[in-house]
């Protein structure tokens, strides 16, 4: 299935390094406190993305991982930043910050380099992977300072720096497993192998997020160490969760994972504490809302449905692994939605977007952000099915919402091209509905595709499902979760507003007349004709079919029934589209 996608950007390495140096200076000049700590973590994450991009470029040039002056210097810089994060965290964000790091040699190495393809570290951005979790896991591991630490790129490169810093070990190495996603291997040149394996009787720590569907990245490094004389008993894993490798792990890999030493501390163990400690999310939210928070209720993984639906049989489906960590905070009878929004600097962009949408009366108000979480007003509303709102009122509300995004929210970044959307849709449909349906879908998209290329992307919502809307006691339609789906860990990104129009057509099963009314009177046409909507509806259906097919493979029995029903609805809509 083609669903996931890397969020990438092209930048000059020298420009990124200059931005990092400016941020490090700001960290040193900032007063002690949580905000300084947040800036320090953001700077560390961007440094990791830069060094990862440089390392991967060298891997492409050499065909393997090798000894590198750039990577050695970058590892030392990351190590110094990780030490500063450790000191700040252990000192409850207080005290002086020592971050005197010489970056002149790194400047020398990156000066004059062409633009670099940099990937966003998904764990920090989407899955609440916190640097402090790896610091604490390393401290609790009791591994010695003589441990050889190896990070798995991408994000493992920076996570390994944290483990090394907490252990007092030398700066970490990093390796890039390659090959089929479920059968990864490492390719290490002799000079680097000699350095890593200089002491095969030492302890080795392999660091990454995951394990994922197969656990093959962790296994590839562990296998390489074992082949080169390192005993299994000397290898430890530092993952991001306590679960086992997913459905695509073979029995040998699964057994090895179960038998190996693993050191992990999850976000719930770290900042969601009972009773709340000084460095806890509950206290941070209280600082923002101006009063102590009495309760913090976890509504992640579909648990939010309990608060909006009276009967479990009316619950919409949930792809639990794709949902972000979220809570309801309660203080003195008031409630706030506390949602993970990413540890990168995108929170300012989201707060600005939220302010514009709220001023237009379309979304809840945002109170602020704290160390990766966004705090907004909790809407006490009813789902559309039980709200009593007439269909024409619902369509008018959707039209007003899409019109506002189309007119006032320009695209902050790019999105998938028409060619990529076409490949995604046909690939997913082929896997689920067969080659004949996929070929017909591709023919329809190519025939209508010429009119799509002139459309300008905007800051699309990308999630128009019925369960994403609530009706307040005053009868106002409010869009929930409206701030970041076009920068999620999927391949869609920002698209022309026709993407959201097509999404509304599918999710609300609009008739031809309703669709035309939505386009003509609400979205203001925006150059959207029937052919354009056919293309985007085809792409939208292809994406949803792929997404919910993946959810089906990982859902438990009760959730599977909801997912199967949802998937059948998309396939039925696809059949209607292909028969036009």
XYZ file of C-alpha atoms in Angstrom:
580
model
C 0.000 0.000 0.000
C 1.123 3.549 -0.728
C 0.019 5.583 2.278
C 3.003 6.822 4.234
C 5.347 9.486 2.943
C 8.454 11.267 4.184
C 8.223 14.968 4.852
C 11.310 16.271 3.052
C 12.816 19.643 2.264
C 15.806 20.917 0.293
C 18.113 23.343 2.083
C 21.701 24.484 1.904
C 23.606 22.775 4.753
C 25.458 25.991 5.548
C 22.160 27.853 6.005
C 20.800 25.157 8.312
C 23.994 25.148 10.376
C 23.848 28.934 10.705
C 20.246 28.635 11.956
C 21.336 25.999 14.466
C 24.145 28.229 15.739
C 21.715 31.114 16.195
C 19.363 28.840 18.125
C 22.207 27.584 20.331
C 23.112 31.179 21.152
C 19.469 31.857 22.017
C 19.499 28.815 24.319
C 22.568 30.126 26.151
C 21.026 33.585 26.521
C 17.557 32.411 27.581
C 16.555 32.419 31.251
C 16.126 29.022 32.901
C 12.721 27.435 32.439
C 10.606 25.153 30.317
C 10.743 27.428 27.265
C 14.529 27.290 27.221
C 14.373 23.510 27.457
C 11.899 23.356 24.572
C 14.181 25.507 22.410
C 17.117 23.284 23.294
C 15.193 20.166 22.218
C 14.040 21.814 18.980
C 17.625 22.793 18.183
C 18.813 19.259 18.907
C 16.172 17.792 16.585
C 17.123 20.108 13.730
C 20.801 19.302 14.259
C 19.956 15.604 14.039
C 18.067 16.125 10.793
C 21.042 17.991 9.318
C 23.622 15.369 10.322
C 21.310 12.576 9.140
C 20.960 14.256 5.744
C 24.722 14.679 5.436
C 25.335 11.071 6.462
C 22.807 9.726 3.989
C 24.308 11.787 1.180
C 27.716 10.286 1.930
C 26.147 6.819 2.026
C 24.713 7.379 -1.465
C 28.080 8.545 -2.772
C 30.049 5.691 -1.175
C 27.486 2.923 -1.442
C 28.045 2.133 2.234
C 28.617 3.688 5.661
C 32.225 4.748 6.146
C 34.497 6.847 8.354
C 33.622 10.503 7.836
C 34.927 13.782 9.211
C 31.501 15.384 8.787
C 29.760 12.604 10.680
C 32.335 12.538 13.467
C 32.065 16.293 13.962
C 28.281 16.133 13.771
C 28.180 13.319 16.342
C 30.213 15.448 18.758
C 27.849 18.406 18.284
C 24.807 16.205 18.903
C 26.496 14.688 21.950
C 27.109 18.144 23.450
C 23.495 19.162 22.861
C 22.260 15.883 24.351
C 24.342 16.508 27.478
C 22.768 19.961 27.786
C 19.275 18.451 27.499
C 20.182 15.921 30.209
C 21.421 18.627 32.583
C 18.344 20.781 31.922
C 15.962 17.849 32.432
C 17.595 16.609 35.622
C 17.673 20.168 36.961
C 13.917 20.659 36.337
C 14.792 23.228 33.625
C 16.767 25.368 36.059
C 20.415 26.306 36.465
C 23.072 27.433 34.034
C 23.304 25.929 30.566
C 26.706 24.834 29.288
C 26.601 24.679 25.501
C 29.945 26.055 24.368
C 30.478 24.039 21.193
C 32.894 24.807 18.374
C 31.164 24.372 15.006
C 33.972 25.853 12.862
C 35.154 22.476 11.527
C 31.599 21.489 10.604
C 31.219 24.843 8.839
C 34.374 24.119 6.884
C 33.043 20.725 5.800
C 29.587 21.891 4.684
C 30.604 25.200 3.118
C 29.856 25.158 -0.588
C 27.814 21.950 -0.515
C 24.760 21.816 -2.743
C 21.224 21.798 -1.274
C 20.644 18.814 0.973
C 17.552 16.626 1.107
C 16.535 16.622 4.761
C 13.844 14.388 6.252
C 11.650 15.286 9.168
C 12.194 12.888 12.072
C 8.740 11.273 12.200
C 8.960 10.076 15.799
C 9.529 13.576 17.173
C 6.941 15.076 14.831
C 4.093 12.554 14.927
C 4.507 9.753 17.467
C 5.485 11.486 20.722
C 9.015 10.084 20.803
C 10.603 12.275 23.477
C 14.370 12.730 23.835
C 14.002 12.666 27.613
C 12.574 9.127 27.426
C 15.853 7.841 25.972
C 17.894 9.738 28.531
C 15.956 8.135 31.373
C 15.995 4.692 29.743
C 19.788 4.889 29.432
C 20.217 6.030 33.037
C 18.083 3.128 34.257
C 19.846 0.584 32.029
C 22.977 0.476 34.229
C 25.109 0.036 31.109
C 28.682 1.263 31.538
C 30.386 4.273 29.937
C 32.359 1.766 27.845
C 29.234 0.883 25.856
C 29.441 1.243 22.064
C 26.280 3.080 20.983
C 24.918 2.692 17.436
C 21.991 4.739 16.122
C 19.860 3.594 13.195
C 19.230 6.391 10.748
C 17.089 8.386 10.380
C 15.919 9.320 13.906
C 18.140 6.771 15.623
C 21.143 8.965 14.881
C 19.993 11.635 17.349
C 18.387 9.166 19.784
C 21.733 7.390 20.036
C 23.416 10.680 20.988
C 21.038 10.892 23.956
C 21.815 7.345 25.089
C 25.562 7.957 24.774
C 25.307 11.223 26.700
C 23.329 9.642 29.539
C 25.736 6.693 29.781
C 28.799 8.927 29.618
C 29.892 6.860 26.621
C 31.780 8.220 23.593
C 29.707 9.882 20.825
C 27.562 7.383 18.961
C 28.054 5.837 15.536
C 25.184 5.650 13.039
C 24.279 3.107 10.352
C 21.703 3.118 7.543
C 19.951 -0.251 6.982
C 18.879 -0.652 3.345
C 16.928 -3.067 1.176
C 13.396 -4.400 1.391
C 11.575 -2.838 4.398
C 11.048 -6.278 5.936
C 14.559 -7.605 5.155
C 16.962 -4.769 5.925
C 20.751 -5.165 5.848
C 23.655 -2.869 6.708
C 26.601 -2.154 4.456
C 29.677 -1.011 6.383
C 33.112 -0.343 4.931
C 36.185 -1.822 6.604
C 37.510 1.378 8.205
C 34.250 2.147 10.019
C 33.704 -1.516 10.915
C 37.142 -1.583 12.532
C 36.270 1.402 14.722
C 32.880 0.051 15.792
C 34.237 -3.449 16.466
C 37.485 -2.402 18.135
C 36.237 -3.958 21.392
C 33.937 -6.908 20.657
C 33.884 -7.729 24.384
C 32.263 -4.367 25.183
C 28.518 -3.855 25.549
C 26.670 -2.587 22.472
C 23.491 -0.488 22.437
C 21.361 -0.310 19.272
C 19.067 2.715 19.272
C 16.040 3.590 17.138
C 12.313 4.213 17.296
C 10.069 1.220 16.731
C 10.208 -1.707 16.248
C 7.869 -1.444 13.284
C 6.005 -3.974 11.180
C 8.957 -6.344 10.882
C 11.685 -5.189 13.281
C 14.190 -5.701 10.474
C 16.158 -2.483 11.081
C 17.044 -3.436 14.656
C 17.724 -6.999 13.529
C 20.016 -5.930 10.675
C 22.450 -4.163 13.009
C 22.275 -6.929 15.638
C 22.952 -9.582 13.002
C 25.917 -7.630 11.651
C 27.406 -7.360 15.145
C 26.942 -11.078 15.790
C 28.492 -12.078 12.466
C 31.476 -9.920 13.423
C 32.060 -11.640 16.768
C 29.859 -9.768 19.239
C 28.022 -12.125 21.597
C 24.232 -11.782 21.700
C 24.359 -11.281 25.439
C 26.314 -8.039 24.928
C 23.708 -6.422 22.669
C 20.895 -4.257 24.077
C 18.073 -2.531 22.253
C 16.715 0.949 22.967
C 13.271 1.083 21.245
C 10.447 3.614 21.576
C 7.769 1.223 22.865
C 7.407 -2.051 24.768
C 5.597 -3.904 22.012
C 7.089 -6.588 19.818
C 7.856 -6.348 16.092
C 4.717 -6.346 13.961
C 2.966 -8.871 11.781
C 5.792 -9.099 9.208
C 8.481 -10.260 11.651
C 9.545 -13.880 11.167
C 9.665 -16.293 14.096
C 13.444 -16.123 14.498
C 13.415 -12.338 14.630
C 10.501 -12.302 17.068
C 12.196 -14.858 19.344
C 15.430 -12.892 19.342
C 13.570 -9.724 20.298
C 11.876 -11.495 23.193
C 15.164 -12.884 24.486
C 17.207 -9.668 24.156
C 17.770 -6.918 26.708
C 15.554 -3.907 26.015
C 15.576 -0.526 27.714
C 12.538 1.666 27.150
C 10.677 4.395 28.985
C 7.521 5.605 27.250
C 6.023 9.064 27.343
C 3.333 8.002 29.813
C 6.028 6.961 32.292
C 7.822 10.244 31.820
C 5.472 13.238 31.834
C 2.018 11.772 32.503
C 2.431 10.996 36.176
C 0.136 10.390 39.144
C 0.514 12.338 41.325
C 1.876 14.997 38.968
C 5.520 15.922 39.426
C 7.190 19.226 38.568
C 8.157 18.009 35.093
C 4.693 16.762 34.193
C 2.241 17.588 31.443
C -0.490 18.175 34.013
C 1.489 20.965 35.660
C 2.504 22.485 32.316
C -1.129 22.689 31.220
C -2.041 24.250 34.562
C 0.549 26.973 33.975
C -1.058 27.813 30.628
C -4.716 27.774 31.717
C -3.940 29.639 34.912
C -5.217 27.097 37.441
C -4.271 23.669 38.767
C -5.402 20.769 36.619
C -7.260 18.154 38.675
C -7.438 15.425 36.039
C -5.753 14.366 32.810
C -7.727 11.740 30.904
C -6.108 9.781 28.065
C -8.387 9.770 25.001
C -5.820 8.430 22.522
C -6.300 5.381 20.344
C -10.020 5.914 19.766
C -10.869 6.476 23.443
C -12.244 9.927 22.540
C -15.341 8.178 21.189
C -16.573 7.457 24.717
C -17.041 11.187 25.282
C -19.156 11.841 22.172
C -21.163 8.685 21.491
C -23.746 7.206 23.866
C -23.701 3.745 22.302
C -20.639 1.759 21.329
C -22.342 0.428 18.181
C -22.415 4.006 16.846
C -18.675 4.497 17.179
C -16.769 5.448 14.027
C -13.614 3.461 13.184
C -10.216 4.278 14.596
C -6.792 3.563 13.143
C -5.189 3.556 16.554
C -1.564 3.556 15.446
C -2.113 6.698 13.375
C -3.850 8.675 16.110
C -1.768 11.179 18.004
C -1.444 11.151 21.771
C -4.215 13.271 23.319
C -5.849 14.008 26.659
C -8.696 15.940 28.226
C -7.489 18.183 31.046
C -10.023 19.314 33.644
C -9.644 22.244 36.020
C -12.390 23.809 38.143
C -15.185 22.456 35.939
C -13.536 23.543 32.676
C -11.998 21.201 30.122
C -9.236 21.526 27.534
C -8.066 19.292 24.704
C -4.350 18.518 25.099
C -2.990 17.020 21.878
C 0.526 16.095 20.806
C 1.448 18.469 17.980
C 5.128 17.701 17.488
C 8.448 18.600 19.066
C 9.602 20.434 15.946
C 9.022 24.139 15.397
C 5.719 23.591 13.577
C 3.703 24.482 16.696
C 3.882 28.214 15.904
C 2.464 27.560 12.439
C -0.381 25.539 13.947
C -1.178 28.187 16.560
C -1.364 30.853 13.835
C -3.655 28.664 11.699
C -5.825 27.938 14.743
C -6.170 31.635 15.544
C -7.400 32.449 12.026
C -9.888 29.567 11.954
C -11.187 30.345 15.432
C -11.631 34.035 14.628
C -13.840 32.944 11.733
C -15.893 30.823 14.153
C -14.913 27.542 12.515
C -12.736 25.776 15.112
C -12.023 25.815 18.873
C -9.717 28.439 20.357
C -6.111 27.507 21.155
C -4.725 28.428 24.577
C -1.071 27.750 23.808
C 1.604 25.066 23.544
C 3.881 23.263 25.981
C 6.754 20.951 25.052
C 5.147 19.321 22.033
C 1.502 19.597 23.089
C -1.126 22.027 21.847
C -3.868 23.045 24.297
C -7.233 24.111 22.923
C -10.749 24.640 24.181
C -12.702 21.399 24.623
C -15.888 21.448 22.547
C -18.961 20.117 24.303
C -20.843 19.190 21.176
C -22.865 16.451 19.558
C -21.892 14.250 16.599
C -23.712 15.089 13.377
C -25.850 11.941 13.579
C -27.490 13.013 16.852
C -27.302 16.791 16.510
C -30.577 17.340 14.643
C -28.804 19.706 12.231
C -30.493 19.696 8.807
C -28.492 18.469 5.826
C -28.554 21.817 4.062
C -27.144 23.443 7.228
C -24.367 20.861 7.371
C -23.456 21.473 3.727
C -23.501 25.231 4.262
C -21.164 24.859 7.235
C -18.776 22.633 5.287
C -18.831 25.040 2.358
C -18.038 28.028 4.585
C -15.174 26.128 6.171
C -13.630 25.065 2.857
C -14.142 28.514 1.367
C -12.219 30.084 4.243
C -9.305 27.682 3.865
C -9.221 28.206 0.098
C -9.241 32.008 0.332
C -7.219 32.789 3.452
C -4.861 29.875 4.149
C -2.090 29.506 1.543
C -0.130 26.269 1.393
C 2.764 26.329 3.909
C 4.517 23.468 2.095
C 4.160 21.208 -0.917
C 2.217 18.027 -1.508
C 2.080 14.984 -3.729
C 2.072 15.640 -7.483
C -0.715 14.457 -9.762
C 1.557 11.644 -10.956
C 2.226 10.541 -7.377
C -1.500 10.645 -6.548
C -2.259 8.552 -9.621
C 0.394 5.966 -8.731
C -0.830 5.832 -5.130
C -4.489 5.356 -6.096
C -3.881 2.669 -8.711
C -1.417 0.760 -6.520
C -3.789 0.649 -3.548
C -6.838 -0.230 -5.629
C -4.911 -3.003 -7.391
C -4.050 -4.629 -4.065
C -7.618 -4.474 -2.748
C -9.942 -4.543 -5.766
C -7.787 -6.160 -8.444
C -5.879 -5.191 -11.561
C -8.933 -4.505 -13.741
C -10.295 -1.884 -11.336
C -6.838 -0.335 -10.991
C -6.336 -0.086 -14.759
C -9.753 1.513 -15.213
C -9.073 3.949 -12.382
C -5.734 4.932 -13.901
C -7.351 5.496 -17.287
C -10.028 7.733 -15.736
C -7.440 9.797 -13.857
C -5.172 10.249 -16.897
C -8.099 11.265 -19.139
C -9.234 13.933 -16.706
C -5.806 14.853 -15.358
C -4.883 17.663 -17.747
C -7.200 20.115 -16.004
C -5.666 19.389 -12.587
C -2.151 20.664 -13.238
C -2.990 24.398 -13.206
C -4.640 24.303 -9.770
C -2.834 26.003 -6.894
C -2.396 24.102 -3.602
C -3.791 25.641 -0.432
C -3.660 24.766 3.256
C -6.117 21.882 2.911
C -7.675 20.075 5.884
C -7.271 16.557 4.425
C -9.690 14.981 6.913
C -13.359 15.654 6.177
C -14.834 12.529 7.806
C -18.254 12.851 9.455
C -16.842 12.139 12.903
C -14.502 15.114 12.597
C -17.394 17.567 13.053
C -19.361 18.540 16.156
C -22.440 20.707 16.656
C -22.405 23.003 19.677
C -25.406 23.709 21.919
C -25.975 26.877 19.902
C -26.285 24.886 16.688
C -22.904 25.917 15.282
C -20.958 23.404 13.212
C -17.353 23.151 14.415
C -14.463 21.373 12.704
C -12.247 19.434 15.087
C -8.646 18.336 14.502
C -8.210 20.923 11.763
C -4.602 22.007 12.183
C -2.111 19.498 10.836
C -3.417 16.674 8.658
C -1.754 18.111 5.563
C 1.600 17.717 7.314
C 0.961 14.241 8.691
C 3.056 11.136 8.184
C 1.399 10.348 4.868
C 2.119 11.265 1.274
C -0.707 13.721 0.539
C 0.450 17.098 1.884
C -1.107 20.365 0.708
C -3.402 20.027 -2.310
C -5.803 22.232 -4.295
C -9.080 22.805 -2.429
C -10.636 20.277 -4.829
C -9.056 17.562 -2.653
C -11.173 18.633 0.327
C -14.262 19.124 -1.856
C -13.849 15.564 -3.117
C -13.358 14.408 0.461
C -16.628 16.051 1.495
C -18.411 14.472 -1.480
C -17.227 11.017 -0.415
C -17.638 11.332 3.342
C -21.110 12.861 3.147
C -22.203 10.893 0.081
C -23.242 14.062 -1.743
C -25.578 13.866 -4.685
C -24.639 15.599 -7.940
C -26.862 18.562 -7.052
C -25.386 18.854 -3.551
C -21.876 18.649 -4.958
C -22.580 21.396 -7.503
C -24.130 23.584 -4.843
C -21.117 23.106 -2.605
C -18.762 24.064 -5.436
C -20.731 26.950 -6.927
C -22.173 28.714 -3.916
C -19.744 27.881 -1.129
C -16.259 27.244 -2.464
C -16.767 29.897 -5.110
C -15.975 27.434 -7.919
C -12.182 28.102 -7.754
C -11.835 26.666 -11.261
C -13.261 23.298 -10.208
C -15.199 21.405 -12.851
C -16.641 17.896 -12.974
C -13.477 16.403 -14.467
C -11.312 17.826 -11.710
C -13.595 16.436 -9.032
C -13.537 13.005 -10.664
C -9.720 12.999 -10.530
C -9.538 14.085 -6.905
C -12.326 11.768 -5.813
C -10.470 8.883 -7.464
C -7.260 9.848 -5.678
C -9.069 10.375 -2.384
C -10.726 6.961 -2.588
C -7.412 5.316 -3.471
C -5.793 6.863 -0.422
C -8.607 5.952 1.975
C -8.763 2.387 0.639
C -5.036 2.011 1.258
C -5.192 3.644 4.690
C -8.065 1.561 6.047
C -6.702 -1.636 4.502
C -3.565 -1.119 6.569
C -5.708 -0.358 9.616
C -7.608 -3.593 9.033
C -4.401 -5.619 9.250
C -3.637 -4.251 12.720
C -7.111 -3.742 14.246
C -8.508 -5.982 16.989
C -11.766 -7.865 16.445
C -14.241 -5.186 17.554
C -12.386 -2.463 15.659
C -12.051 -4.665 12.581
C -15.822 -4.708 12.114
C -15.956 -0.923 11.989
C -12.971 -0.746 9.667
C -14.430 -3.393 7.337
C -17.668 -1.408 7.121
C -15.767 1.783 6.339
C -13.588 0.085 3.735
C -16.649 -1.442 2.058
C -18.218 2.015 1.788
C -15.135 3.397 0.008
C -15.028 0.429 -2.351
C -18.723 0.890 -3.137
C -18.154 4.566 -3.916
C -15.205 3.600 -6.128
C -17.413 1.198 -8.091
C -19.946 3.965 -8.716
C -17.179 6.307 -9.903
C -15.770 3.727 -12.317
C -19.216 3.043 -13.782
C -19.913 6.684 -14.662
